[in-house]
Amino acid sequence: MNALVLRAQWQPRDADGAVAEGRGSSGIRVASRGSRAWREPKITLEQRADPSPAADEVVIRVRAVGICGSDLHFAERDPDGYMLYPGMVGTPVVTGHEFSGVVEAVGSEVRDLVVGDAVCAEEIAWCGECFACRSGRPNNCTRLEELGFTFDGAHAEFVATRARYCWSLAPLFEAGFPADRAFELGALVEPTAVAYIGLFVSAGGFQPGSRVGVVGAGPIGLAAIALARASGAGRILAFEVSDGRRGLARKVGADEAYDPSALGSEGIATQARESSRGKGLDVWVEASGAAGVTEQMASTLAPGGRLVLLGRGPHRVDLDPEWLIVRSASMHGSIGHSGSGAFGRVIDLMAAGRLPMADIISRRVDLKGGLALLDGTPRRESGKTIIRP
Amino acid sequence: MNALVLRAQWQPRDADGAVAEGRGSSGIRVASRGSRAWREPKITLEQRADPSPAADEVVIRVRAVGICGSDLHFAERDPDGYMLYPGMVGTPVVTGHEFSGVVEAVGSEVRDLVVGDAVCAEEIAWCGECFACRSGRPNNCTRLEELGFTFDGAHAEFVATRARYCWSLAPLFEAGFPADRAFELGALVEPTAVAYIGLFVSAGGFQPGSRVGVVGAGPIGLAAIALARASGAGRILAFEVSDGRRGLARKVGADEAYDPSALGSEGIATQARESSRGKGLDVWVEASGAAGVTEQMASTLAPGGRLVLLGRGPHRVDLDPEWLIVRSASMHGSIGHSGSGAFGRVIDLMAAGRLPMADIISRRVDLKGGLALLDGTPRRESGKTIIRP
Amino acid sequence: MNALVLRAQWQPRDADGAVAEGRGSSGIRVASRGSRAWREPKITLEQRADPSPAADEVVIRVRAVGICGSDLHFAERDPDGYMLYPGMVGTPVVTGHEFSGVVEAVGSEVRDLVVGDAVCAEEIAWCGECFACRSGRPNNCTRLEELGFTFDGAHAEFVATRARYCWSLAPLFEAGFPADRAFELGALVEPTAVAYIGLFVSAGGFQPGSRVGVVGAGPIGLAAIALARASGAGRILAFEVSDGRRGLARKVGADEAYDPSALGSEGIATQARESSRGKGLDVWVEASGAAGVTEQMASTLAPGGRLVLLGRGPHRVDLDPEWLIVRSASMHGSIGHSGSGAFGRVIDLMAAGRLPMADIISRRVDLKGGLALLDGTPRRESGKTIIRP
Amino acid sequence: MNALVLRAQWQPRDADGAVAEGRGSSGIRVASRGSRAWREPKITLEQRADPSPAADEVVIRVRAVGICGSDLHFAERDPDGYMLYPGMVGTPVVTGHEFSGVVEAVGSEVRDLVVGDAVCAEEIAWCGECFACRSGRPNNCTRLEELGFTFDGAHAEFVATRARYCWSLAPLFEAGFPADRAFELGALVEPTAVAYIGLFVSAGGFQPGSRVGVVGAGPIGLAAIALARASGAGRILAFEVSDGRRGLARKVGADEAYDPSALGSEGIATQARESSRGKGLDVWVEASGAAGVTEQMASTLAPGGRLVLLGRGPHRVDLDPEWLIVRSASMHGSIGHSGSGAFGRVIDLMAAGRLPMADIISRRVDLKGGLALLDGTPRRESGKTIIRP
């Protein structure tokens, strides 16, 4: 089969012992922190053997697969030639983890899926056995693997993964979506579920009628906006520097969309106060990973307000504890998309026509077209690029 | 001023000591159970002195006031000539408790309202001092009074109530609603807040994408449908015998609306299983007060499902505890509309255009027209009747 | 090895198609409802081949295993010779599911356990793949197996089960408990976790200082009392007909213990009102499975009170919905002991010396002694019997 | 009557417009930030007229009243002669807000209290009318007054406050506590309720068996330890520099108590990791208000862990958002002691003998003895000083 494969050289940085070397379940070498160990990364279009399913796996013919920000960071290099992506990643590995497709083969122990089923799948390969997993917290699994990071992903014609990570797309077909649209929506379930877990599981949801703000309108921020809109937000403010993305923010549900770079210093806080007539926001979602932003959000929470941290970056937050204390407010970190039935709930909301996530797709390409975007100098799109292998 | 006044004769039923006699804050005689004490009830249009505000009160010029099911029961009589309404009520009293209007006068200690403000108000006059009130549970206040029940209500040109029960309608005006529509929406906040408290406070809300069922599409059931729709329900089933109300149910958000009388015995349960492909419903709202219904709902809850009891009637529920045990499911009683900022949240959702409650208004009358509906033989409307005094 | 084996004849009752026939994972015939299909049940002490672990399993040398009420019902017969136990059970099967022991052998894929580890294990063999499992609800697994019911249990020298159901008892040893006591506590984790899931997961816990009532002081009711006492109950009322069990109830934490048979009709409700000075109870735990009890509990809930249903029986509850509505109170069914880290939390509480569950052990026997209690005419003990194989 | 009265000169700092001037309900001048406006503060023992109750007030004969850290800061001066206390405070004012006593007189509208009742009272005089109050959030009241800060407090023979802030101490007397002890416990309800609100309301409580850490063992930290111990903590770690307070920490329930100054840099984090075998803590309570502490706590949260911020100080927290994100953990600010029935719950726990807060009392004095501690150079005690006027 054709597949996009990430390759790099193992050169842990001299003065830095912070990277751990491990082995993925498929046997590849894995760095705990890619940017500290992988040099001269490159993505190429290769011929690979078609996967066959282990006993608890299915093989899926990929119909749609997104390009994620982390995929872009795989082949981007810093001045020393190291990979930009800072998280856990192995090579050589087929990239791609936001996908959907059709079950092509099933392993001997698979009970819930049959050949021909339309599915999408979680990226997180939680173990199901550790304390976190047994406590209903698969996103905090202590030995998780990641599809497209530590074992072969879905920028390919076929991908193999455990049946237990797959979710049926039948509700989309039953709701009458054409197949192409159903598979595209299926490929968007993963980033949407990240925002769903953040808003409704990690932060415990919000009272309908609440004022919600979202900083950063990449796919996850856009998903947070769409979910907030579908779930009873009274008013939604979006903050995003890209003009195109502000347009998408409005399209999926933001009532107001601002360019923070045009608002001046502390502009997010000032605007939040103004839009809320000084009351502050009930929910803030940090989806930019940018520095200097969380402070403004934390200082403008309404009494009992909740700030959800989704965006990741190397910055620190200069937090005045009084912001939280005086308002009895809280900050909630969140990671992952698994557990709590989130994938199923997102699919049901999409099937009901209440999550217009397909509106954020700005480009559709084949594997070759995907390669052009992933290797060399990636160009950021306002919206989501979908590869149809 | 003109006002609709309920009068009746105090004749506690001989063989029944179950009714307690009390005094409302305004000094009128109050029966703990109207149907056991008040005979030959009658509502008439009378001239009353305009109210003036106590120190902590405001006087409101009524712009819109609904007719509620309990209002209809006030003047209806059983074969013995007793009032049908079974709850706490005093006479003589001005009826009407779902209202909005303009502040006409303010008491000396009122700090948050000024003459000219557009407001609606809670019906429940919670004391603010008892254990329940101090625990954030005003709906369970142990000495609550009720506007339109134990002190004079809003089927009148003016009504007086404490400022602390009032909520500003400014968000509706700021959102651009014309005044007439804003006041109509304001009069609908009370019944909508009953459903809000039930779904989001008493039952703790639901995960977006959940399957929700509502039995009974009177104003409170319709509010439950509209709120579920605005707040992320994946699919909403309504059950209602009235054809007109089924139409309203669809209008405010139900995906499917069934006539239980046409479904046969156990028809609600059968349909819920079919519509959910055997999975059961995540949330059930009982808003009919009818017998034989809750059993069907309890037996078709999804794992972890929640059944909210809002409808009241004299029936018992023949509950098999296994229905709840095997599914780890729960039943939540709920009463009242106060606390948790519910009125404010509902107003914000209405202002955002996300709660089309005005669609349930089926008739607009003046006080005289209201009297025609309330006295003699009340005719049930599919939707809500609004009096504009 | 020596093992207690339940055998019976497959004779589904003629006029009753309600029982489903299935196959357990080990291949034995399983009845969905034991009392409708299994006739002439008998438990005998047999020689069995020692188990060997499948790839994801461990074999445990049993050090302590309890006799549960359901074990007693296996060999008891109704007048027609059918098994009394009404739930899912297969034969021939080694009984026993409340156990602890030492890992004797590990399968090839086991990562968290090594030979020599002291462990106890969940009885529920959740699949980890169905919607309920993936939503963090393993107790509602749609294809669960049960150790000691549908595959061989722990009334034996050895038992095999998946590693992912096992929990380390190391905290008990580190806290200095002698081995015998540690293994006894380990065997009591399972019933304690049933009460833990009911109180703290299904019902969502309670505010410290709350008034708690428990009806039925069998092992699960006693566990509810001990957990409530350890977790901040302000006052605990126990209701239990057995004098010996009332003594145990006081021992593990009840402040008051009543014999409902001595209190007269509605005596539980009357006493609850008196003990709470009319305020009602904040939490009620139904652990008796008896008829006519839940009604009294539901009618004496405090505002916002929660009733947890754990006890199972063939009765119905004649529920007045007003009991829940007027108090904004709720009823929560609960089943199972898995998920939410409950086993680990219970072990930690035991290790901290804050759960005196060992006090409920009233008898220690060997397998032969256990057989004497299980077969023929079981005699109920006040406390828990522990078999040391 | 005799009373301790705080007096100071109004001299807002020149270069600083950050202080707002207001008027307390009793008409005294109030500074929004005491340390920016009040100079040459002094506390003296004065003769004052006995208070008489307003319509909604009671007058209480004070039986026990604590000295709080903020009381000590009132008369302490910085190098420029300004008051150290940074929060809202007016002068002249009778200090003292942690108190209990006997109702001596009641206003005309008081319904729940009679002369002779033993009570304690909330310090926070919430308005009961603002959005926060009506939402069940009295601690976030937008126009709160504070007893002993903006109106006369309880370092006096008598104090007047609204009946709705008072809580009956009858449970302590009924439980058999001698009067002196009951009133002492009553005076400790206020600081205990601050910790109660933080742990069980703002942070939502914890699963029994959880590992809890508390930094700072002043009265509020000690209350957090005692509450955690009473409410099911599996293990409790305390960190406190004062040797005497570490002793008290152990006395009220800490399993381990460390001196952070002896642990070296990052010592709290290191010890927390060691004591939890690398798993981190489920709950952290910051009750020191010290700099450099919260960072260590946030970096050692278990998955899903919660950090409660109670201690206040002028520092910032240098927060790495990854600490919260990777663990799906949260930080919860908390302020106040009102609402949620906290006072009543604390009294019930004390009455049950499950909160040994009286153990923290280290000294008992009369008003004159209290003055000696409050004026001039305050000496910090390990435990709580109680004044018996």
Short mmCIF file of C-alpha atoms in Angstrom, two decimals, chain A residues 174 196 200-201 207-211 227-236 253 255 277 282 340-342 344-346 348-349 352-354, chain B residues 174 196 200-201 207-211 227-236 253 255 277 282 340-342 344-346 348-349 352-354:
data_model
loop_
_atom_site.label_atom_id
_atom_site.label_comp_id
_atom_site.label_asym_id
_atom_site.label_seq_id
_atom_site.Cartn_x
_atom_site.Cartn_y
_atom_site.Cartn_z
CA GLU A 174 -28.57 6.53 9.03
CA TYR A 196 -15.51 17.51 24.30
CA PHE A 200 -17.65 18.29 29.51
CA VAL A 201 -15.46 15.79 31.35
CA GLN A 207 -24.83 25.67 32.93
CA PRO A 208 -26.80 26.39 29.76
CA GLY A 209 -26.87 30.12 29.20
CA SER A 210 -23.24 30.53 30.26
CA ARG A 211 -20.86 32.97 28.62
CA LEU A 227 -19.62 22.20 21.02
CA ALA A 228 -20.32 25.19 23.24
CA ARG A 229 -22.79 26.48 20.65
CA ALA A 230 -24.52 23.10 20.42
CA SER A 231 -24.62 22.68 24.17
CA GLY A 232 -26.26 25.80 25.42
CA ALA A 233 -23.69 28.57 25.62
CA GLY A 234 -25.53 31.85 25.96
CA ARG A 235 -22.83 33.83 24.19
CA ILE A 236 -19.50 32.76 22.65
CA GLY A 253 -20.96 29.32 16.36
CA ASP A 255 -21.11 35.33 18.38
CA ARG A 277 -20.42 44.01 31.07
CA ASP A 282 -18.29 31.48 32.99
CA SER A 340 -16.73 8.86 28.82
CA GLY A 341 -18.25 7.78 25.54
CA ALA A 342 -16.99 10.99 24.00
CA GLY A 344 -19.99 8.19 20.47
CA ARG A 345 -21.53 11.40 21.79
CA VAL A 346 -19.70 13.47 19.18
CA ASP A 348 -24.43 11.42 17.64
CA LEU A 349 -24.24 15.22 17.71
CA ALA A 352 -28.15 15.17 14.53
CA GLY A 353 -26.78 18.00 12.42
CA ARG A 354 -25.82 19.95 15.51
CA GLU B 174 -30.45 44.68 24.14
CA TYR B 196 -34.25 24.26 33.80
CA PHE B 200 -29.71 21.05 35.03
CA VAL B 201 -29.83 21.42 38.81
CA GLN B 207 -23.71 14.85 28.43
CA PRO B 208 -24.16 16.61 25.08
CA GLY B 209 -25.23 14.06 22.52
CA SER B 210 -27.57 12.31 24.99
CA ARG B 211 -30.93 10.88 23.99
CA LEU B 227 -33.94 23.47 26.80
CA ALA B 228 -32.77 19.98 25.87
CA ARG B 229 -32.60 21.07 22.24
CA ALA B 230 -30.63 24.20 23.09
CA SER B 231 -28.29 22.33 25.40
CA GLY B 232 -26.97 19.51 23.31
CA ALA B 233 -29.48 16.68 23.28
CA GLY B 234 -28.56 14.33 20.46
CA ARG B 235 -32.14 13.27 19.87
CA ILE B 236 -35.39 14.28 21.55
CA GLY B 253 -37.15 20.99 19.18
CA ASP B 255 -37.16 15.15 16.71
CA ARG B 277 -32.26 0.77 19.10
CA ASP B 282 -30.10 8.89 28.81
CA SER B 340 -28.78 28.58 40.75
CA GLY B 341 -29.24 31.70 38.67
CA ALA B 342 -31.83 29.84 36.62
CA GLY B 344 -30.90 34.74 34.56
CA ARG B 345 -29.65 31.81 32.51
CA VAL B 346 -33.04 31.34 30.87
CA ASP B 348 -29.78 34.87 28.48
CA LEU B 349 -30.71 31.84 26.39
CA ALA B 352 -29.48 34.62 22.37
CA GLY B 353 -32.40 33.36 20.31
CA ARG B 354 -31.78 29.81 21.44
#
